[in-house]
Short mmCIF file of C-alpha atoms and ligand atoms in Angstrom, two decimals:
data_model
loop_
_atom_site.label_atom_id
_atom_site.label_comp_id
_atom_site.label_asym_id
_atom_site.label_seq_id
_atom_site.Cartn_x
_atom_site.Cartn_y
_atom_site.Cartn_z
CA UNK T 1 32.32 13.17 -21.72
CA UNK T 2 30.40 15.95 -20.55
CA UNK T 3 30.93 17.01 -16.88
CA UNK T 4 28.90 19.45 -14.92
CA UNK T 5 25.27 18.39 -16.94
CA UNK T 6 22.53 18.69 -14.65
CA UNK T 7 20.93 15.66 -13.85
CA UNK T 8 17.63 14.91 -15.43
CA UNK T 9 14.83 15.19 -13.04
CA UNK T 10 13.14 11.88 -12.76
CA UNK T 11 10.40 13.14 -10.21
CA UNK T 12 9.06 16.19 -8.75
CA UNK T 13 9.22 17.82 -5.33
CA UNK T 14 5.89 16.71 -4.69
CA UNK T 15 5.61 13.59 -5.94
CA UNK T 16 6.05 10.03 -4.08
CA UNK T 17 6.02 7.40 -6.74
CA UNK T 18 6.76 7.00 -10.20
CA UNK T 19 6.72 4.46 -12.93
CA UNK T 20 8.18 5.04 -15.86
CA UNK T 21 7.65 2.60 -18.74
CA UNK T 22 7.05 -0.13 -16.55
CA UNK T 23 6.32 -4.01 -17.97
CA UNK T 24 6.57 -7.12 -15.77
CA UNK T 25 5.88 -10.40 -17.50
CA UNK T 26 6.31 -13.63 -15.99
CA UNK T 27 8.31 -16.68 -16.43
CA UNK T 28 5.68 -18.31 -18.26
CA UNK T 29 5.69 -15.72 -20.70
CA UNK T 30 2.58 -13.82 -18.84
CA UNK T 31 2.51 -10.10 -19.71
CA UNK T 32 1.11 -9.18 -16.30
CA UNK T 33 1.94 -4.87 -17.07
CA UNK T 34 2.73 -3.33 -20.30
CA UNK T 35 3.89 0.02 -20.39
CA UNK T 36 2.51 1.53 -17.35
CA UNK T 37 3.32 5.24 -16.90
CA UNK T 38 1.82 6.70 -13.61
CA UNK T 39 2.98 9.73 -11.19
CA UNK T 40 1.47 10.01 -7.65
CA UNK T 41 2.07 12.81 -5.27
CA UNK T 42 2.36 12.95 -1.97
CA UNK T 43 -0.68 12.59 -0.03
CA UNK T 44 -3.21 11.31 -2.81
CA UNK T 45 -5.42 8.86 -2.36
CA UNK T 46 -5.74 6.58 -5.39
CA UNK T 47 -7.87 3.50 -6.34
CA UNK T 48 -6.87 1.15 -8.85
CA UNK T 49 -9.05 -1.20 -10.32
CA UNK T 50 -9.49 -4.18 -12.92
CA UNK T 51 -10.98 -7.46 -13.49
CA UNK T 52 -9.31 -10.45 -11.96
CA UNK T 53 -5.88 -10.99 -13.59
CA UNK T 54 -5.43 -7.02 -14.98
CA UNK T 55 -2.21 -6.92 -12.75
CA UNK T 56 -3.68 -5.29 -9.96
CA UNK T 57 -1.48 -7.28 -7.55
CA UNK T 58 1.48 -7.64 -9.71
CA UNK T 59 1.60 -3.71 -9.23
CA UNK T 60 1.32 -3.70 -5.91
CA UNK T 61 4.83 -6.33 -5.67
CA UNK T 62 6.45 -3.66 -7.92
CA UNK T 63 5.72 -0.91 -5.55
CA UNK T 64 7.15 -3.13 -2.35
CA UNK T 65 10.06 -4.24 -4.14
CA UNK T 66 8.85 -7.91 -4.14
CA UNK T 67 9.28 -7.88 -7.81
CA UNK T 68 11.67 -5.91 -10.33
CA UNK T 69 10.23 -4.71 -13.81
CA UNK T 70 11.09 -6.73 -16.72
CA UNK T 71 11.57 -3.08 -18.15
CA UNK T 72 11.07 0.38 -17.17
CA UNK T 73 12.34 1.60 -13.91
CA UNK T 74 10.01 2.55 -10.17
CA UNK T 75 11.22 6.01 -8.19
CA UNK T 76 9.97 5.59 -4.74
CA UNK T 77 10.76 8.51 -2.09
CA UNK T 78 14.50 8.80 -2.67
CA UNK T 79 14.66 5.30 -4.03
CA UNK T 80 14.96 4.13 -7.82
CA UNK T 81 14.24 0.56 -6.82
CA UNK T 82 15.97 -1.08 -9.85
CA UNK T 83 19.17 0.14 -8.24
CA UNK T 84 18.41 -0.59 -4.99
CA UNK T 85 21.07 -2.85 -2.67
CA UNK T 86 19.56 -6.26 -1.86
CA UNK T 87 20.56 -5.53 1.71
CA UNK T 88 18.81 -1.84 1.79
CA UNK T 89 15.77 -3.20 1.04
CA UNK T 90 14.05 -4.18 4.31
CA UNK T 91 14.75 -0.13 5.27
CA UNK T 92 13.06 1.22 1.90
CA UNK T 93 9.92 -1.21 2.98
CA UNK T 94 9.61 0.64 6.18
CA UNK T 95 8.19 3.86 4.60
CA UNK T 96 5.24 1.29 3.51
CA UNK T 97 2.47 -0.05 5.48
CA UNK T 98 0.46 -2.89 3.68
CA UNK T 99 -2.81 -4.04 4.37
CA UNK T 100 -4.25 -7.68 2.76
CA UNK T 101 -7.78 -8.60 1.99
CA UNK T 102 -7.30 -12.05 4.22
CA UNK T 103 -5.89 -9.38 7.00
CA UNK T 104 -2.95 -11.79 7.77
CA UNK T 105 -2.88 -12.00 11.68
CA UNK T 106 -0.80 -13.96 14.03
CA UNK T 107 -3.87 -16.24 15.41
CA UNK T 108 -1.76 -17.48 18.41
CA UNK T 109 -0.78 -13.42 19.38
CA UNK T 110 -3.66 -10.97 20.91
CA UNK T 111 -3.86 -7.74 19.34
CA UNK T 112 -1.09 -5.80 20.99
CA UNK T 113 1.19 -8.04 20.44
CA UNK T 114 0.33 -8.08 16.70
CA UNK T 115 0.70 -4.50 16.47
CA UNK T 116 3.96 -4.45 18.59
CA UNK T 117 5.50 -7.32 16.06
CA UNK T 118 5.99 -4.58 13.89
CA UNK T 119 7.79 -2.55 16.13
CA UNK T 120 10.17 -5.21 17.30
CA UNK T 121 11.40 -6.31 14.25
CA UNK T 122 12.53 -2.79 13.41
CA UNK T 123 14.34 -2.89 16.96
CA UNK T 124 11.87 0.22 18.73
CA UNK T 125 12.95 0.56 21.72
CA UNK T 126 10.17 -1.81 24.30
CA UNK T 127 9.60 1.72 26.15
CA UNK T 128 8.61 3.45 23.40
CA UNK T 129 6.58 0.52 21.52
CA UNK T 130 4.64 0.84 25.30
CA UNK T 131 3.78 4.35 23.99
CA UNK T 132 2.67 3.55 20.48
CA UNK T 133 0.58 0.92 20.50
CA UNK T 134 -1.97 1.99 22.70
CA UNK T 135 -1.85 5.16 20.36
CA UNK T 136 -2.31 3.80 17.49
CA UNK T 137 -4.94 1.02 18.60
CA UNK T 138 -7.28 3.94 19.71
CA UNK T 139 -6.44 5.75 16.19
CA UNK T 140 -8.13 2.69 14.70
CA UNK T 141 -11.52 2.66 17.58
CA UNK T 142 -10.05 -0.59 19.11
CA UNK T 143 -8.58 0.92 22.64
CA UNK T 144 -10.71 -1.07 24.58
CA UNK T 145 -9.53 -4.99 22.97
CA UNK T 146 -5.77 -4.92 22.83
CA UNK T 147 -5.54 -8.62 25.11
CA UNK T 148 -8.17 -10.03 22.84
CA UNK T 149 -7.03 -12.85 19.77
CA UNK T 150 -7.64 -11.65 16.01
CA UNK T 151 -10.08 -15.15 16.39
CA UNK T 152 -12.50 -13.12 18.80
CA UNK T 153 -13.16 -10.20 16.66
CA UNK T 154 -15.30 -9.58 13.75
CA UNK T 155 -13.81 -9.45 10.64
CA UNK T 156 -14.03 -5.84 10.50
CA UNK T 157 -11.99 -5.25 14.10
CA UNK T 158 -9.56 -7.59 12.62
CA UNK T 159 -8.64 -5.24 9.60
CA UNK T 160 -8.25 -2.68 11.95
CA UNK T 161 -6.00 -4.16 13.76
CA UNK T 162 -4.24 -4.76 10.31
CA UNK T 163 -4.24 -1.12 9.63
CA UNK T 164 -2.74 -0.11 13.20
CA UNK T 165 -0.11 -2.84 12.37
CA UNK T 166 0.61 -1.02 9.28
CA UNK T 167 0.29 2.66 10.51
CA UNK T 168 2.65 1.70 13.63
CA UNK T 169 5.86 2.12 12.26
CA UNK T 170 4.73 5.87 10.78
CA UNK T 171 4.49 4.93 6.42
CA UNK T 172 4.58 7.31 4.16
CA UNK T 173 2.65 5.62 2.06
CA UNK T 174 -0.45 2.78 2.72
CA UNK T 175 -1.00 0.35 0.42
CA UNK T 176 -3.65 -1.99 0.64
CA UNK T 177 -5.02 -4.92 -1.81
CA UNK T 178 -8.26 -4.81 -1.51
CA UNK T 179 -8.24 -4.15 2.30
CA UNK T 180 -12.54 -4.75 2.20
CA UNK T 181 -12.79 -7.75 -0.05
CA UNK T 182 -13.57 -9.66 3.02
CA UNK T 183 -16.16 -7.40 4.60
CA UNK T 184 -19.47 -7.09 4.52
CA UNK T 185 -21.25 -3.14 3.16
CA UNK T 186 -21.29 -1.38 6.61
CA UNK T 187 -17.23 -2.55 7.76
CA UNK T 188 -16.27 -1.75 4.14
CA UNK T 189 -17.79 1.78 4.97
CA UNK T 190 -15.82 1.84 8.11
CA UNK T 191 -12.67 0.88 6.83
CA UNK T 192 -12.81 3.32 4.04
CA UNK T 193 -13.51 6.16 6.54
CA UNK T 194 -10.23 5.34 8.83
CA UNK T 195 -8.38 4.94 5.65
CA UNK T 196 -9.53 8.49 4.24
CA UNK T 197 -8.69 10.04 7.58
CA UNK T 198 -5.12 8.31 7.14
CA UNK T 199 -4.59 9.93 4.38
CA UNK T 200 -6.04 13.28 5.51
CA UNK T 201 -3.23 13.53 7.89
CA UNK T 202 -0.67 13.42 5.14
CA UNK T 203 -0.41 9.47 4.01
CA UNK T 204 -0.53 8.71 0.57
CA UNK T 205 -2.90 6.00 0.12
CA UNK T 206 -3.01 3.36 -2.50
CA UNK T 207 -5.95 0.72 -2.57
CA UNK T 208 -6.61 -1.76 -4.86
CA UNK T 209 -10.39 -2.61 -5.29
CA UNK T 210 -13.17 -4.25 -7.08
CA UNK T 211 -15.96 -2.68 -5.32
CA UNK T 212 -17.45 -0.44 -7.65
CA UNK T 213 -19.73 1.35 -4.64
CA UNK T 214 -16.59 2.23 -2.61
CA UNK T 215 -15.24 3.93 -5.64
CA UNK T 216 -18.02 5.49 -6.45
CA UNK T 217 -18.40 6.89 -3.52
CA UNK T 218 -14.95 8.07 -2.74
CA UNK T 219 -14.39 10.49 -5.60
CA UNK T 220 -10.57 9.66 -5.37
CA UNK T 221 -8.07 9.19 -8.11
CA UNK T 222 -9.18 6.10 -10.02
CA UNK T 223 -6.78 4.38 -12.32
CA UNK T 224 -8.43 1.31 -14.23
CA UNK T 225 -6.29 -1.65 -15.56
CA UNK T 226 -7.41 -3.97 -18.37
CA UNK T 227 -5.57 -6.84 -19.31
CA UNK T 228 -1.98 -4.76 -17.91
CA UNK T 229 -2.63 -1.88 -19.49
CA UNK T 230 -4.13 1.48 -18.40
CA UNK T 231 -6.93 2.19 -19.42
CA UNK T 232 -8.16 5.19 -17.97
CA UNK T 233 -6.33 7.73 -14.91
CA UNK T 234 -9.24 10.10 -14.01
CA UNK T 235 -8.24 12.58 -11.43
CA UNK T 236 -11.58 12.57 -9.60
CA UNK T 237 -14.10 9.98 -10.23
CA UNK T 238 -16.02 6.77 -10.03
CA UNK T 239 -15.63 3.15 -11.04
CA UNK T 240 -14.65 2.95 -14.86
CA UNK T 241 -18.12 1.03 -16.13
CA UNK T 242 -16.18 -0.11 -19.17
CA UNK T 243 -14.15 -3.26 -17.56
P1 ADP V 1 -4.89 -9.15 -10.34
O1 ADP V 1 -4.32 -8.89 -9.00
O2 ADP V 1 -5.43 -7.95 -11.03
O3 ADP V 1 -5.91 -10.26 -10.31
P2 ADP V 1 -2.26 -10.26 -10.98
O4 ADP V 1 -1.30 -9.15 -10.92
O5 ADP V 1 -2.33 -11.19 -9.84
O6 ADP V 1 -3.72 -9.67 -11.31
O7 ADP V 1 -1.99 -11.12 -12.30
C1 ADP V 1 -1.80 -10.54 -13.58
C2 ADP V 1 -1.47 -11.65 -14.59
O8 ADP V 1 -0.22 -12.23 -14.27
C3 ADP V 1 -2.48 -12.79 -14.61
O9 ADP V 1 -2.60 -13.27 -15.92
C4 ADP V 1 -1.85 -13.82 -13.71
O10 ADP V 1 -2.28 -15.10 -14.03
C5 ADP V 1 -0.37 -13.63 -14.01
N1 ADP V 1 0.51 -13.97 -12.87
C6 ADP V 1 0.45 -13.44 -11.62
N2 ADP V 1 1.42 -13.95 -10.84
C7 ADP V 1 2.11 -14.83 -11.62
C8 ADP V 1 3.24 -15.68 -11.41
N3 ADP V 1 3.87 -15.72 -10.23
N4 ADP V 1 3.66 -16.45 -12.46
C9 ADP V 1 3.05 -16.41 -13.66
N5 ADP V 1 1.99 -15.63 -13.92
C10 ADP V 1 1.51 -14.84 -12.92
MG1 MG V 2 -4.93 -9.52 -7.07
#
């Protein structure tokens, strides 16, 4: 036995998330991710993109813990979420705010109250959840609406509301499944902008996407997925025109 060895670093100061070797197939014998190698430091703001069925999604489950690798292992923060207690879980998905293309309201709550949800089930204090929603409602340009129902907005106010549900609780890191696959060209440009000033104040931003003008016009981190595989992880860039 050797005592005393060092341990081997499995991610850097500055980074946030790491897969190493990852592979996730499904029960059916679905390869959904083969192999996927990918370090992202803190603060980056990354696209990743494929055609229907490249895994897009499945990687998204692997990052929130809603799925474990068939192989490989996923270093979150100070997390390694194959080792991960069943029970720790719920605090680990705290440091992530997620945003849905369907934007996944409560219909019967008006948008305070869907904001504060978040809050409450992480037991914040009601004084203090007084404080922060109003804050982070006017973060997202929707100060003036916080007794209307998701039903009475447009479907761009009701991402936004989506987003301050997911900023509330203070996320390191964003991630969001194609957060303007529901929105028409001029909310998709809106949406994009609040998301890039998220991440200018320090949170690291992860967006899943098939809009190739968004991309294109974001010149962020763009990692393409074909058929579970990488395919390309360009630093600075458009939409890969090969898928
Ligand atoms: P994307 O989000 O890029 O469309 P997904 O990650 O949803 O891709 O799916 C990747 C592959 O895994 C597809 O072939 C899909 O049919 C398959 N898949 C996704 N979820 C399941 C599941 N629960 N059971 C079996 N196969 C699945
Ligand atoms: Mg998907």
């Amino acid at each position: 036995m050797a005592f005393n060895r060092p341990k081997k670093k499995l991610m850097e100061d500055d980074e946030i998330i790491v897969l190493n070797n990852v592979s996730k197939s499904y029960q059916a014998g679905v390869q959904a991710l083969s192999n996927i190698n990918i370090h992202i430091k803190k603060g980056e703001f990354v696209f990743v993109v494929g055609d229907s069925g490249s895994g897009k999604s499945t990687f998204i489950k692997l990052l929130l813990r809603e799925l474990v690798p068939t192989t490989g292992s996923i270093y979150i923060l100070d997390y390694n979420l194959n080792k991960i207690k069943h029970r720790k879980v719920p605090k680990f998905r705290r440091n992530i705010g997620v945003v849905f293309q369907d934007f996944r309201l409560l219909k019967d709550r008006n948008v305070y109250e869907n904001v504060a949800f978040a809050q409450r089930i992480i037991e914040v204090p009601s004084a203090q959840i007084r404080k922060n929603v109003p804050k982070v409602l006017a973060t997202v340009g929707l100060a003036g609406k916080y007794k209307v129902k998701p039903g009475r907005l447009s479907g761009g106010e009701q991402q936004r509301v989506a987003i301050a549900r997911a900023l509330v609780n203070k996320p390191s890191i964003i991630l969001a499944d194609e957060p303007t696959g529901n929105l028409d060209p001029k909310n998709s440009m809106e949406i994009m902008k609040l998301l890039e000033e998220i991440n200018e104040k320090g949170t690291t931003v992860i967006m899943v996407t098939h809009n190739k003008e968004i991309v294109n016009a974001m010149q962020k981190r763009v990692i393409t997925l074909n058929k579970g595989v990488i395919i390309s992880d360009v630093e600075k860039g458009g939409y890969n025109d090969e898928i």
